[in-house]
Amino acid sequence: MRILIAGIAGGIVMFIWSAVAHMVLPIGEVGFRQMPNEAAVIAPLKNNINESGIYMVPGMDMQNATEAEQAAWAEKYKAGPRAFVIFHPMGAEPMGPGMLLTELASNIFASLCGALILSWLICTFLGRVAAAGLIGLAAWLSIVVSMWNWYGFPGNYTLAQGVEQTVGWLLAGLAIAWLLERRGTAVPALSPQP
């Protein structure tokens, strides 16, 4: 039960931090730009794409492309421009309750995983907090840095996400480690070896 409570608390802390990072601090906006002449860009997208999905420019069917098509794609890629577009033809409520609840649930489930991992550690309170920060750093390195590398996500966006993830996990780790210790899972400091 203590792990469940610690995980829920950590998720709530992470959700609050994310709200602060996006709505108070500029961290959530780093790397985003306003599309110039938006109407002229949107019109051809609406006329040519019917399905939600991720679209890349230049595009290629990676599974079925011939060698000649792959070579032509490589030349287009080198010449530019390149784009990575997440497209939805239908509108939606911005920051609607469903999105916020999904974010909160994902933060809680992630923190439950973190709380379980932290409960297994034989270390001090600060060791558990540091381990939580490393979970955030590892998530950033394996996901966001890969998106920067393979899909050209902006460097400033990538770094800002590193700050958001690592700080979020450190803060969640404070809550998780504190609740794990308060609930009787404190581990005595390791004594120095002779």
mmCIF file of C-alpha atoms in Angstrom:
data_model
loop_
_atom_site.group_PDB
_atom_site.id
_atom_site.type_symbol
_atom_site.label_atom_id
_atom_site.label_comp_id
_atom_site.label_asym_id
_atom_site.label_seq_id
_atom_site.Cartn_x
_atom_site.Cartn_y
_atom_site.Cartn_z
ATOM 1 C CA MET A 1 0.000 0.000 0.000
ATOM 2 C CA ARG A 2 2.876 2.372 0.790
ATOM 3 C CA ILE A 3 4.226 2.021 -2.759
ATOM 4 C CA LEU A 4 0.788 2.773 -4.203
ATOM 5 C CA ILE A 5 0.416 5.919 -2.074
ATOM 6 C CA ALA A 6 3.969 7.050 -2.866
ATOM 7 C CA GLY A 7 3.424 6.455 -6.600
ATOM 8 C CA ILE A 8 0.153 8.392 -6.660
ATOM 9 C CA ALA A 9 1.747 11.275 -4.744
ATOM 10 C CA GLY A 10 4.750 11.275 -7.080
ATOM 11 C CA GLY A 11 2.448 11.354 -10.104
ATOM 12 C CA ILE A 12 0.510 14.307 -8.723
ATOM 13 C CA VAL A 13 3.768 16.161 -8.014
ATOM 14 C CA MET A 14 4.970 15.424 -11.560
ATOM 15 C CA PHE A 15 1.645 16.633 -13.014
ATOM 16 C CA ILE A 16 1.863 19.899 -11.047
ATOM 17 C CA TRP A 17 5.491 20.402 -12.121
ATOM 18 C CA SER A 18 4.519 19.823 -15.749
ATOM 19 C CA ALA A 19 1.763 22.438 -15.442
ATOM 20 C CA VAL A 20 4.260 24.921 -13.968
ATOM 21 C CA ALA A 21 6.853 24.115 -16.661
ATOM 22 C CA HIS A 22 4.303 24.663 -19.446
ATOM 23 C CA MET A 23 2.090 27.455 -18.118
ATOM 24 C CA VAL A 24 4.375 29.519 -15.862
ATOM 25 C CA LEU A 25 7.935 28.879 -17.036
ATOM 26 C CA PRO A 26 8.951 29.035 -20.691
ATOM 27 C CA ILE A 27 10.222 25.419 -20.652
ATOM 28 C CA GLY A 28 7.125 24.012 -22.342
ATOM 29 C CA GLU A 29 7.317 26.474 -25.247
ATOM 30 C CA VAL A 30 10.999 26.133 -26.096
ATOM 31 C CA GLY A 31 11.543 25.061 -29.700
ATOM 32 C CA PHE A 32 7.986 25.718 -30.901
ATOM 33 C CA ARG A 33 7.467 28.334 -33.618
ATOM 34 C CA GLN A 34 4.462 30.020 -35.133
ATOM 35 C CA MET A 35 3.808 28.771 -38.670
ATOM 36 C CA PRO A 36 4.196 31.705 -41.084
ATOM 37 C CA ASN A 37 1.245 32.082 -43.460
ATOM 38 C CA GLU A 38 -0.575 29.282 -41.631
ATOM 39 C CA ALA A 39 -3.698 29.328 -43.834
ATOM 40 C CA ALA A 40 -1.647 28.772 -46.999
ATOM 41 C CA VAL A 41 0.116 25.799 -45.391
ATOM 42 C CA ILE A 42 -3.029 24.221 -43.908
ATOM 43 C CA ALA A 43 -5.113 24.308 -47.112
ATOM 44 C CA PRO A 44 -2.991 21.789 -49.069
ATOM 45 C CA LEU A 45 -2.685 19.564 -45.987
ATOM 46 C CA LYS A 46 -6.482 19.434 -45.663
ATOM 47 C CA ASN A 47 -6.877 18.745 -49.382
ATOM 48 C CA ASN A 48 -4.289 15.964 -49.516
ATOM 49 C CA ILE A 49 -4.375 14.120 -46.178
ATOM 50 C CA ASN A 50 -7.501 12.336 -44.871
ATOM 51 C CA GLU A 51 -6.053 10.206 -42.070
ATOM 52 C CA SER A 52 -4.470 11.084 -38.745
ATOM 53 C CA GLY A 53 -0.846 10.068 -38.589
ATOM 54 C CA ILE A 54 2.789 11.045 -38.669
ATOM 55 C CA TYR A 55 3.925 12.295 -42.053
ATOM 56 C CA MET A 56 7.504 12.930 -43.097
ATOM 57 C CA VAL A 57 8.797 15.084 -45.921
ATOM 58 C CA PRO A 58 10.453 13.798 -47.965
ATOM 59 C CA GLY A 59 8.393 10.633 -47.599
ATOM 60 C CA MET A 60 9.102 7.099 -48.722
ATOM 61 C CA ASP A 61 7.575 3.657 -48.194
ATOM 62 C CA MET A 62 10.549 2.204 -46.311
ATOM 63 C CA GLN A 63 9.271 -1.387 -46.635
ATOM 64 C CA ASN A 64 8.699 -1.452 -50.399
ATOM 65 C CA ALA A 65 11.011 1.165 -51.923
ATOM 66 C CA THR A 66 13.296 0.074 -54.736
ATOM 67 C CA GLU A 67 16.982 0.989 -54.703
ATOM 68 C CA ALA A 68 16.286 3.779 -57.203
ATOM 69 C CA GLU A 69 13.471 5.155 -55.014
ATOM 70 C CA GLN A 70 15.727 5.020 -51.958
ATOM 71 C CA ALA A 71 18.468 6.891 -53.829
ATOM 72 C CA ALA A 72 15.983 9.536 -55.020
ATOM 73 C CA TRP A 73 14.666 9.891 -51.460
ATOM 74 C CA ALA A 74 18.223 10.319 -50.118
ATOM 75 C CA GLU A 75 18.856 13.125 -52.615
ATOM 76 C CA LYS A 76 15.634 14.899 -51.604
ATOM 77 C CA TYR A 77 16.576 14.453 -47.937
ATOM 78 C CA LYS A 78 20.006 16.005 -48.534
ATOM 79 C CA ALA A 79 18.545 18.910 -50.536
ATOM 80 C CA GLY A 80 15.789 19.691 -48.000
ATOM 81 C CA PRO A 81 13.450 20.856 -46.742
ATOM 82 C CA ARG A 82 12.605 18.150 -44.200
ATOM 83 C CA ALA A 83 9.451 18.013 -42.089
ATOM 84 C CA PHE A 84 7.981 15.816 -39.377
ATOM 85 C CA VAL A 85 4.234 16.462 -39.178
ATOM 86 C CA ILE A 86 1.733 15.019 -36.707
ATOM 87 C CA PHE A 87 -1.546 15.568 -38.529
ATOM 88 C CA HIS A 88 -5.172 15.251 -37.427
ATOM 89 C CA PRO A 89 -7.784 16.261 -40.012
ATOM 90 C CA MET A 90 -10.451 16.833 -37.351
ATOM 91 C CA GLY A 91 -10.357 19.560 -34.710
ATOM 92 C CA ALA A 92 -10.446 18.946 -30.950
ATOM 93 C CA GLU A 93 -10.897 20.852 -27.709
ATOM 94 C CA PRO A 94 -7.519 22.381 -26.751
ATOM 95 C CA MET A 95 -6.370 21.146 -23.342
ATOM 96 C CA GLY A 96 -9.734 19.478 -22.737
ATOM 97 C CA PRO A 97 -10.491 17.423 -19.622
ATOM 98 C CA GLY A 98 -9.676 14.174 -21.431
ATOM 99 C CA MET A 99 -6.161 15.357 -22.260
ATOM 100 C CA LEU A 100 -5.521 16.561 -18.709
ATOM 101 C CA LEU A 101 -6.828 13.314 -17.179
ATOM 102 C CA THR A 102 -4.727 11.258 -19.593
ATOM 103 C CA GLU A 103 -1.635 13.268 -18.626
ATOM 104 C CA LEU A 104 -2.371 12.857 -14.907
ATOM 105 C CA ALA A 105 -2.959 9.109 -15.324
ATOM 106 C CA SER A 106 0.280 8.669 -17.300
ATOM 107 C CA ASN A 107 2.206 10.631 -14.640
ATOM 108 C CA ILE A 108 0.713 8.468 -11.882
ATOM 109 C CA PHE A 109 1.445 5.182 -13.687
ATOM 110 C CA ALA A 110 5.009 6.303 -14.450
ATOM 111 C CA SER A 111 5.491 7.306 -10.809
ATOM 112 C CA LEU A 112 4.069 3.981 -9.629
ATOM 113 C CA CYS A 113 6.790 2.277 -11.677
ATOM 114 C CA GLY A 114 9.332 4.674 -10.179
ATOM 115 C CA ALA A 115 8.041 4.072 -6.634
ATOM 116 C CA LEU A 116 8.350 0.322 -7.112
ATOM 117 C CA ILE A 117 11.941 0.690 -8.324
ATOM 118 C CA LEU A 118 12.828 3.101 -5.491
ATOM 119 C CA SER A 119 11.314 0.738 -2.900
ATOM 120 C CA TRP A 120 13.778 -1.958 -3.981
ATOM 121 C CA LEU A 121 16.843 0.234 -3.435
ATOM 122 C CA ILE A 122 19.052 -0.177 -0.409
ATOM 123 C CA CYS A 123 20.177 3.415 -0.007
ATOM 124 C CA THR A 124 19.516 6.684 1.763
ATOM 125 C CA PHE A 125 16.679 9.135 1.174
ATOM 126 C CA LEU A 126 18.897 11.251 -1.093
ATOM 127 C CA GLY A 127 20.006 8.132 -2.943
ATOM 128 C CA ARG A 128 16.386 7.377 -3.782
ATOM 129 C CA VAL A 129 15.801 10.962 -4.922
ATOM 130 C CA ALA A 130 18.912 10.810 -7.129
ATOM 131 C CA ALA A 131 17.744 7.473 -8.559
ATOM 132 C CA ALA A 132 14.402 9.069 -9.459
ATOM 133 C CA GLY A 133 16.257 11.869 -11.247
ATOM 134 C CA LEU A 134 18.223 9.245 -13.169
ATOM 135 C CA ILE A 135 14.939 7.608 -14.245
ATOM 136 C CA GLY A 136 13.911 10.939 -15.781
ATOM 137 C CA LEU A 137 17.321 11.412 -17.383
ATOM 138 C CA ALA A 138 17.240 7.877 -18.829
ATOM 139 C CA ALA A 139 13.734 8.423 -20.236
ATOM 140 C CA TRP A 140 14.875 11.675 -21.862
ATOM 141 C CA LEU A 141 18.018 10.105 -23.329
ATOM 142 C CA SER A 142 16.190 7.090 -24.741
ATOM 143 C CA ILE A 143 13.162 8.944 -26.160
ATOM 144 C CA VAL A 144 13.653 12.667 -26.729
ATOM 145 C CA VAL A 145 17.331 12.561 -27.691
ATOM 146 C CA SER A 146 16.486 9.798 -30.186
ATOM 147 C CA MET A 147 13.773 12.020 -31.684
ATOM 148 C CA TRP A 148 16.358 14.829 -31.988
ATOM 149 C CA ASN A 149 18.832 12.459 -33.619
ATOM 150 C CA TRP A 150 16.552 10.675 -36.087
ATOM 151 C CA TYR A 151 13.806 13.195 -36.820
ATOM 152 C CA GLY A 152 15.552 16.517 -36.335
ATOM 153 C CA PHE A 153 13.685 17.768 -33.279
ATOM 154 C CA PRO A 154 15.211 21.169 -32.387
ATOM 155 C CA GLY A 155 18.192 21.117 -30.025
ATOM 156 C CA ASN A 156 16.704 23.756 -27.719
ATOM 157 C CA TYR A 157 13.445 21.749 -27.481
ATOM 158 C CA THR A 158 15.462 18.615 -26.720
ATOM 159 C CA LEU A 159 17.429 20.318 -23.921
ATOM 160 C CA ALA A 160 14.285 21.891 -22.435
ATOM 161 C CA GLN A 161 12.629 18.471 -22.366
ATOM 162 C CA GLY A 162 15.692 17.129 -20.553
ATOM 163 C CA VAL A 163 15.257 19.787 -17.877
ATOM 164 C CA GLU A 164 11.519 19.146 -17.626
ATOM 165 C CA GLN A 165 11.883 15.367 -17.334
ATOM 166 C CA THR A 166 14.832 15.342 -14.943
ATOM 167 C CA VAL A 167 13.439 18.029 -12.620
ATOM 168 C CA GLY A 168 9.996 16.404 -12.737
ATOM 169 C CA TRP A 169 11.424 13.060 -11.697
ATOM 170 C CA LEU A 170 13.592 14.635 -8.986
ATOM 171 C CA LEU A 171 10.518 16.346 -7.504
ATOM 172 C CA ALA A 172 8.442 13.181 -7.781
ATOM 173 C CA GLY A 173 11.376 11.323 -6.233
ATOM 174 C CA LEU A 174 11.331 13.658 -3.227
ATOM 175 C CA ALA A 175 7.669 12.825 -2.606
ATOM 176 C CA ILE A 176 8.108 9.113 -3.255
ATOM 177 C CA ALA A 177 11.240 8.746 -1.099
ATOM 178 C CA TRP A 178 9.681 10.757 1.743
ATOM 179 C CA LEU A 179 6.514 8.638 1.759
ATOM 180 C CA LEU A 180 8.443 5.378 1.505
ATOM 181 C CA GLU A 181 10.524 6.390 4.533
ATOM 182 C CA ARG A 182 7.508 7.664 6.518
ATOM 183 C CA ARG A 183 5.733 4.383 5.926
ATOM 184 C CA GLY A 184 8.495 2.290 7.451
ATOM 185 C CA THR A 185 10.665 1.407 4.482
ATOM 186 C CA ALA A 186 13.593 3.574 5.477
ATOM 187 C CA VAL A 187 16.874 1.838 4.921
ATOM 188 C CA PRO A 188 19.706 2.675 7.305
ATOM 189 C CA ALA A 189 22.718 4.361 5.772
ATOM 190 C CA LEU A 190 25.239 1.846 4.606
ATOM 191 C CA SER A 191 28.126 1.550 7.006
ATOM 192 C CA PRO A 192 31.603 2.082 5.578
ATOM 193 C CA GLN A 193 33.466 -1.084 4.718
ATOM 194 C CA PRO A 194 36.600 -1.823 6.776
#
